[in-house]
Tab-separated table of C-alpha atoms and ligand atoms in Angstrom:
chain	number	residue	atom	x	y	z
A	1	MET	CA	22.657	-21.185	-6.227
A	2	PRO	CA	21.932	-18.465	-3.621
A	3	HIS	CA	24.558	-17.605	-1.017
A	4	LEU	CA	23.755	-19.272	2.300
A	5	SER	CA	23.024	-16.012	4.112
A	6	GLU	CA	20.975	-14.596	1.251
A	7	PRO	CA	17.268	-14.637	2.101
A	8	VAL	CA	15.054	-16.531	-0.300
A	9	LEU	CA	11.299	-16.471	-0.606
A	10	PRO	CA	9.522	-19.386	1.071
A	11	GLU	CA	8.113	-21.930	-1.342
A	12	PHE	CA	4.468	-20.994	-0.723
A	13	MET	CA	5.258	-17.476	-2.000
A	14	THR	CA	6.830	-18.684	-5.231
A	15	SER	CA	4.847	-21.791	-6.152
A	16	VAL	CA	2.418	-21.317	-9.023
A	17	ARG	CA	-0.963	-22.907	-8.422
A	18	PRO	CA	-3.080	-23.953	-11.467
A	19	ILE	CA	-5.559	-21.193	-10.547
A	20	ASP	CA	-2.755	-18.569	-10.717
A	21	PHE	CA	-1.792	-19.841	-14.146
A	22	LEU	CA	-5.382	-19.660	-15.371
A	23	LEU	CA	-5.847	-16.155	-13.958
A	24	HIS	CA	-2.613	-15.096	-15.609
A	25	LEU	CA	-3.883	-16.311	-18.991
A	26	LEU	CA	-7.198	-14.501	-18.561
A	27	PHE	CA	-5.934	-11.330	-16.838
A	28	PRO	CA	-2.187	-11.037	-17.325
A	29	ASP	CA	-0.392	-8.701	-14.927
A	30	ARG	CA	1.000	-5.483	-16.332
A	31	CYS	CA	4.034	-3.466	-15.323
A	32	LEU	CA	2.986	-0.799	-12.795
A	33	PHE	CA	5.013	1.863	-14.568
A	34	CYS	CA	4.842	1.254	-18.331
A	35	ARG	CA	1.835	-1.107	-18.484
A	36	ASP	CA	3.756	-3.703	-20.535
A	37	LEU	CA	2.501	-7.263	-20.148
A	38	LEU	CA	4.420	-9.234	-17.520
A	39	PRO	CA	5.294	-12.921	-17.513
A	40	LEU	CA	3.691	-14.946	-14.714
A	41	SER	CA	4.595	-12.682	-11.829
A	42	ASP	CA	7.270	-13.350	-9.234
A	43	GLY	CA	5.590	-10.761	-6.972
A	44	LEU	CA	7.548	-7.811	-8.349
A	45	PRO	CA	5.121	-6.010	-10.649
A	46	LEU	CA	7.699	-4.342	-12.904
A	47	CYS	CA	8.982	-5.322	-16.345
A	48	SER	CA	12.698	-5.972	-16.764
A	49	SER	CA	13.492	-2.476	-18.071
A	50	CYS	CA	11.515	-0.698	-15.320
A	51	ARG	CA	13.194	-2.900	-12.680
A	52	VAL	CA	16.578	-1.594	-13.705
A	53	LYS	CA	15.456	2.046	-13.388
A	54	PHE	CA	13.633	1.676	-10.074
A	55	THR	CA	15.372	2.390	-6.754
A	56	PRO	CA	13.489	1.021	-3.747
A	57	ALA	CA	13.265	3.207	-0.627
A	58	GLY	CA	13.896	0.666	2.160
A	59	ARG	CA	14.128	0.980	5.956
A	60	ILE	CA	13.558	4.348	7.589
A	61	CYS	CA	13.925	5.188	11.270
A	62	PRO	CA	10.662	6.796	12.473
A	63	CYS	CA	12.619	8.714	15.162
A	64	CYS	CA	15.504	10.361	13.282
A	65	GLU	CA	13.966	9.842	9.810
A	66	ARG	CA	17.208	8.512	8.369
A	67	PHE	CA	17.403	5.615	5.962
A	68	PHE	CA	19.374	2.740	7.425
A	69	ARG	CA	20.546	-0.681	6.359
A	70	GLY	CA	20.758	-3.942	8.226
A	71	GLU	CA	18.346	-5.721	10.476
A	72	GLY	CA	16.837	-4.504	13.751
A	73	SER	CA	16.306	-0.856	14.647
A	74	CYS	CA	18.291	2.341	14.128
A	75	THR	CA	20.847	3.071	16.818
A	76	CYS	CA	19.552	6.617	17.505
A	77	HIS	CA	17.273	5.409	20.309
A	78	PRO	CA	18.218	2.805	22.940
A	79	VAL	CA	14.615	1.910	23.844
A	80	PRO	CA	12.329	0.813	20.999
A	81	ALA	CA	9.713	3.432	20.092
A	82	PRO	CA	6.079	2.258	19.729
A	83	LEU	CA	6.679	2.242	15.963
A	84	ARG	CA	9.955	0.311	15.890
A	85	SER	CA	10.810	0.828	12.256
A	86	LEU	CA	9.340	1.650	8.882
A	87	TYR	CA	9.709	-0.061	5.525
A	88	ALA	CA	8.738	1.858	2.382
A	89	LEU	CA	8.637	0.379	-1.101
A	90	SER	CA	9.161	3.714	-2.806
A	91	ARG	CA	9.758	7.412	-2.433
A	92	TYR	CA	6.663	9.472	-3.190
A	93	ASP	CA	7.706	10.856	-6.570
A	94	GLN	CA	5.450	11.789	-9.478
A	95	GLN	CA	4.954	8.206	-10.658
A	96	TRP	CA	3.954	6.892	-7.221
A	97	ARG	CA	1.804	9.933	-6.581
A	98	LEU	CA	-0.199	9.059	-9.708
A	99	LEU	CA	-0.457	5.367	-8.802
A	100	LEU	CA	-1.668	6.034	-5.255
A	101	HIS	CA	-4.032	8.720	-6.509
A	102	ASP	CA	-5.464	6.175	-8.970
A	103	LEU	CA	-6.022	3.655	-6.190
A	104	LYS	CA	-7.626	6.103	-3.755
A	105	TYR	CA	-9.522	8.619	-5.827
A	106	ARG	CA	-10.067	6.871	-9.162
A	107	LYS	CA	-10.882	3.709	-7.222
A	108	ARG	CA	-8.473	1.466	-9.117
A	109	ARG	CA	-8.703	-1.237	-6.458
A	110	SER	CA	-6.772	-3.705	-8.607
A	111	LEU	CA	-3.597	-1.799	-7.627
A	112	ALA	CA	-3.869	-3.048	-4.041
A	113	ARG	CA	-2.740	-6.553	-5.008
A	114	PRO	CA	0.593	-5.675	-6.655
A	115	PHE	CA	1.366	-3.219	-3.819
A	116	GLY	CA	0.455	-5.738	-1.114
A	117	VAL	CA	2.281	-8.694	-2.661
A	118	TRP	CA	5.351	-6.580	-3.377
A	119	LEU	CA	5.461	-5.399	0.248
A	120	ALA	CA	5.260	-9.018	1.457
A	121	ARG	CA	8.079	-9.993	-0.878
A	122	GLU	CA	10.364	-7.202	0.365
A	123	ILE	CA	9.571	-7.879	4.024
A	124	VAL	CA	10.803	-11.451	3.560
A	125	LEU	CA	13.734	-10.729	1.231
A	126	GLN	CA	15.033	-7.805	3.319
A	127	LYS	CA	14.464	-9.724	6.573
A	128	TYR	CA	12.555	-6.703	7.819
A	129	CYS	CA	10.570	-8.497	10.525
A	130	VAL	CA	8.742	-11.786	11.062
A	131	PRO	CA	5.168	-10.693	11.773
A	132	GLN	CA	2.414	-12.890	13.167
A	133	LEU	CA	-0.347	-10.505	12.198
A	134	VAL	CA	-1.028	-7.740	9.678
A	135	VAL	CA	-3.118	-4.732	10.785
A	136	PRO	CA	-4.197	-1.915	8.457
A	137	VAL	CA	-4.372	1.726	9.575
A	138	PRO	CA	-8.141	2.338	9.670
A	139	LEU	CA	-10.127	5.169	8.127
A	140	HIS	CA	-12.961	6.831	10.004
A	141	ARG	CA	-16.213	5.118	8.962
A	142	HIS	CA	-17.489	8.306	7.278
A	143	ARG	CA	-14.379	8.477	5.083
A	144	GLU	CA	-14.570	4.770	4.314
A	145	GLN	CA	-18.255	5.021	3.386
A	146	GLU	CA	-17.521	7.998	1.158
A	147	ARG	CA	-14.683	6.198	-0.661
A	148	GLY	CA	-16.289	2.768	-0.587
A	149	PHE	CA	-13.145	1.079	0.759
A	150	ASN	CA	-10.053	1.555	2.887
A	151	GLN	CA	-7.039	1.377	0.586
A	152	SER	CA	-4.728	0.361	3.464
A	153	ALA	CA	-6.995	-2.557	4.364
A	154	LEU	CA	-7.002	-3.746	0.734
A	155	ILE	CA	-3.186	-3.595	0.559
A	156	ALA	CA	-2.832	-5.222	4.011
A	157	GLY	CA	-5.117	-8.104	2.991
A	158	HIS	CA	-2.877	-8.953	0.040
A	159	THR	CA	0.298	-8.615	2.128
A	160	ALA	CA	-1.102	-10.964	4.771
A	161	ARG	CA	-2.242	-13.509	2.181
A	162	ALA	CA	1.175	-13.499	0.527
A	163	LEU	CA	2.896	-13.906	3.912
A	164	GLY	CA	0.484	-16.669	4.927
A	165	ILE	CA	-0.613	-14.875	8.134
A	166	PRO	CA	-3.926	-13.305	9.220
A	167	CYS	CA	-4.978	-9.724	8.584
A	168	ARG	CA	-7.088	-8.255	11.406
A	169	GLN	CA	-8.836	-4.898	11.679
A	170	LEU	CA	-7.819	-4.451	15.315
A	171	LEU	CA	-7.972	-0.665	15.262
A	172	THR	CA	-10.802	1.765	14.790
A	173	LYS	CA	-10.612	5.485	14.082
A	174	ASN	CA	-12.934	7.403	16.377
A	175	LYS	CA	-12.099	10.905	15.264
A	176	ASP	CA	-13.095	12.128	11.802
A	177	THR	CA	-9.902	14.172	11.431
A	178	VAL	CA	-9.366	16.857	8.806
A	179	SER	CA	-7.220	15.759	5.872
A	180	GLN	CA	-3.551	15.514	6.859
A	181	THR	CA	-2.421	16.716	3.453
A	182	THR	CA	-2.967	20.450	4.006
A	183	ILE	CA	-1.599	20.944	7.530
A	184	SER	CA	1.796	21.281	9.202
A	185	ARG	CA	3.778	18.616	11.047
A	186	ARG	CA	2.708	19.917	14.494
A	187	GLU	CA	-0.935	20.189	13.454
A	188	ARG	CA	-0.823	16.631	12.092
A	189	ARG	CA	0.260	15.315	15.499
A	190	GLU	CA	-2.519	17.210	17.277
A	191	ASN	CA	-5.005	16.164	14.611
A	192	VAL	CA	-4.523	12.419	15.199
A	193	CYS	CA	-3.928	12.544	18.978
A	194	GLY	CA	-6.384	10.057	20.539
A	195	ALA	CA	-7.852	9.263	17.107
A	196	PHE	CA	-7.490	5.469	17.355
A	197	SER	CA	-8.615	2.786	19.743
A	198	CYS	CA	-8.210	-0.965	19.861
A	199	LEU	CA	-11.246	-3.099	19.016
A	200	SER	CA	-9.540	-6.212	20.341
A	201	PRO	CA	-5.974	-6.439	21.622
A	202	PRO	CA	-3.278	-8.272	19.645
A	203	PRO	CA	-1.758	-11.284	21.461
A	204	GLN	CA	0.719	-10.145	24.141
A	205	GLY	CA	4.223	-9.781	22.695
A	206	SER	CA	3.136	-10.535	19.115
A	207	VAL	CA	4.905	-8.913	16.189
A	208	VAL	CA	2.426	-6.809	14.233
A	209	LEU	CA	2.952	-5.409	10.766
A	210	LEU	CA	1.023	-2.136	10.557
A	211	ILE	CA	0.200	-1.125	6.980
A	212	ASP	CA	-0.695	2.210	5.416
A	213	ASP	CA	-0.452	3.584	1.893
A	214	ILE	CA	1.676	6.707	2.506
A	215	TYR	CA	3.957	7.807	5.364
A	216	SER	CA	4.710	11.531	5.609
A	217	THR	CA	5.406	12.921	9.089
A	218	GLY	CA	4.421	9.573	10.584
A	219	ALA	CA	1.865	11.205	12.916
A	220	THR	CA	-0.895	8.763	11.911
A	221	MET	CA	1.188	5.608	11.993
A	222	LYS	CA	2.942	6.508	15.264
A	223	GLU	CA	-0.389	7.162	16.964
A	224	ALA	CA	-1.822	3.862	15.671
A	225	ALA	CA	1.369	2.007	16.712
A	226	ALA	CA	1.197	3.470	20.235
A	227	VAL	CA	-2.330	2.076	20.676
A	228	LEU	CA	-1.246	-1.394	19.498
A	229	GLN	CA	1.890	-1.307	21.636
A	230	SER	CA	-0.085	-0.385	24.757
A	231	SER	CA	-2.023	-3.606	24.139
A	232	GLY	CA	1.224	-5.569	24.175
A	233	ALA	CA	2.366	-5.754	20.526
A	234	LYS	CA	5.720	-5.069	18.895
A	235	VAL	CA	4.825	-2.886	15.943
A	236	TYR	CA	6.677	-2.576	12.626
A	237	GLY	CA	5.311	-0.291	9.922
A	238	ALA	CA	5.222	-0.823	6.167
A	239	VAL	CA	3.964	1.552	3.500
A	240	VAL	CA	3.859	1.824	-0.261
A	241	SER	CA	5.375	5.309	-0.368
A	242	TYR	CA	7.460	7.579	1.839
A	243	ASN	CA	6.903	11.310	1.443
A	244	PRO	CA	9.202	13.227	3.786
A	245	ARG	CA	8.740	16.694	2.328
A	246	ILE	CA	6.523	18.103	5.079
A	247	ASN	CA	7.585	20.829	7.525
B	301	ZN	ZN1	7.759	-1.435	-17.289
B	302	ZN	ZN1	17.139	6.746	14.098
């Protein structure tokens, strides 16, 4: 029996509907790392041996970039920043680099579901925040047309569904920025400055979960969070991978 203070997943996240069972028989889930077949998933897409080896990343303060434990925000800043906190499933090591590359460039869209459901699971189990709305970080329409999809929107859709809350594309990216991957930290900030605007404002005071695939310097997510906050939302970020090695 779980300890009283230990968070448990709500029943709608753990109940197995007949359709899930049928889908599992037809298309069984596989471990993200070793591709072994998984039993009917509990939302954590790793086999028992990969679970033991995997260390999750967790909560990161977007201001001082330190990992921290516990609920709420880091103590380094008395006033909440537009991006109040960040939750990352993983550190961006070789394995995650390959997985996210597969999703984005080899168009393995089926990866969005395990990422999205896993994020939802951790957000509840770690008591990260209680969002009312999930919002993906948008791509510029040219980039989205070129790729055929926005990976963050795919992930966000699955996170929202698993949490039982709506996913809304409230933001749009007006500036077709150069790729963030080849430029410095300062250039990244300048690159995304004024890049986003709000298509429709989130409800005043609502808690919004902002989702992206990778967080590096945070320039993109902080800019997007500032736009949502100016429309009255409290913004928490969540990503699949955290990649801090940028100067
Ligand atoms: Zn495995
Ligand atoms: Zn801090």
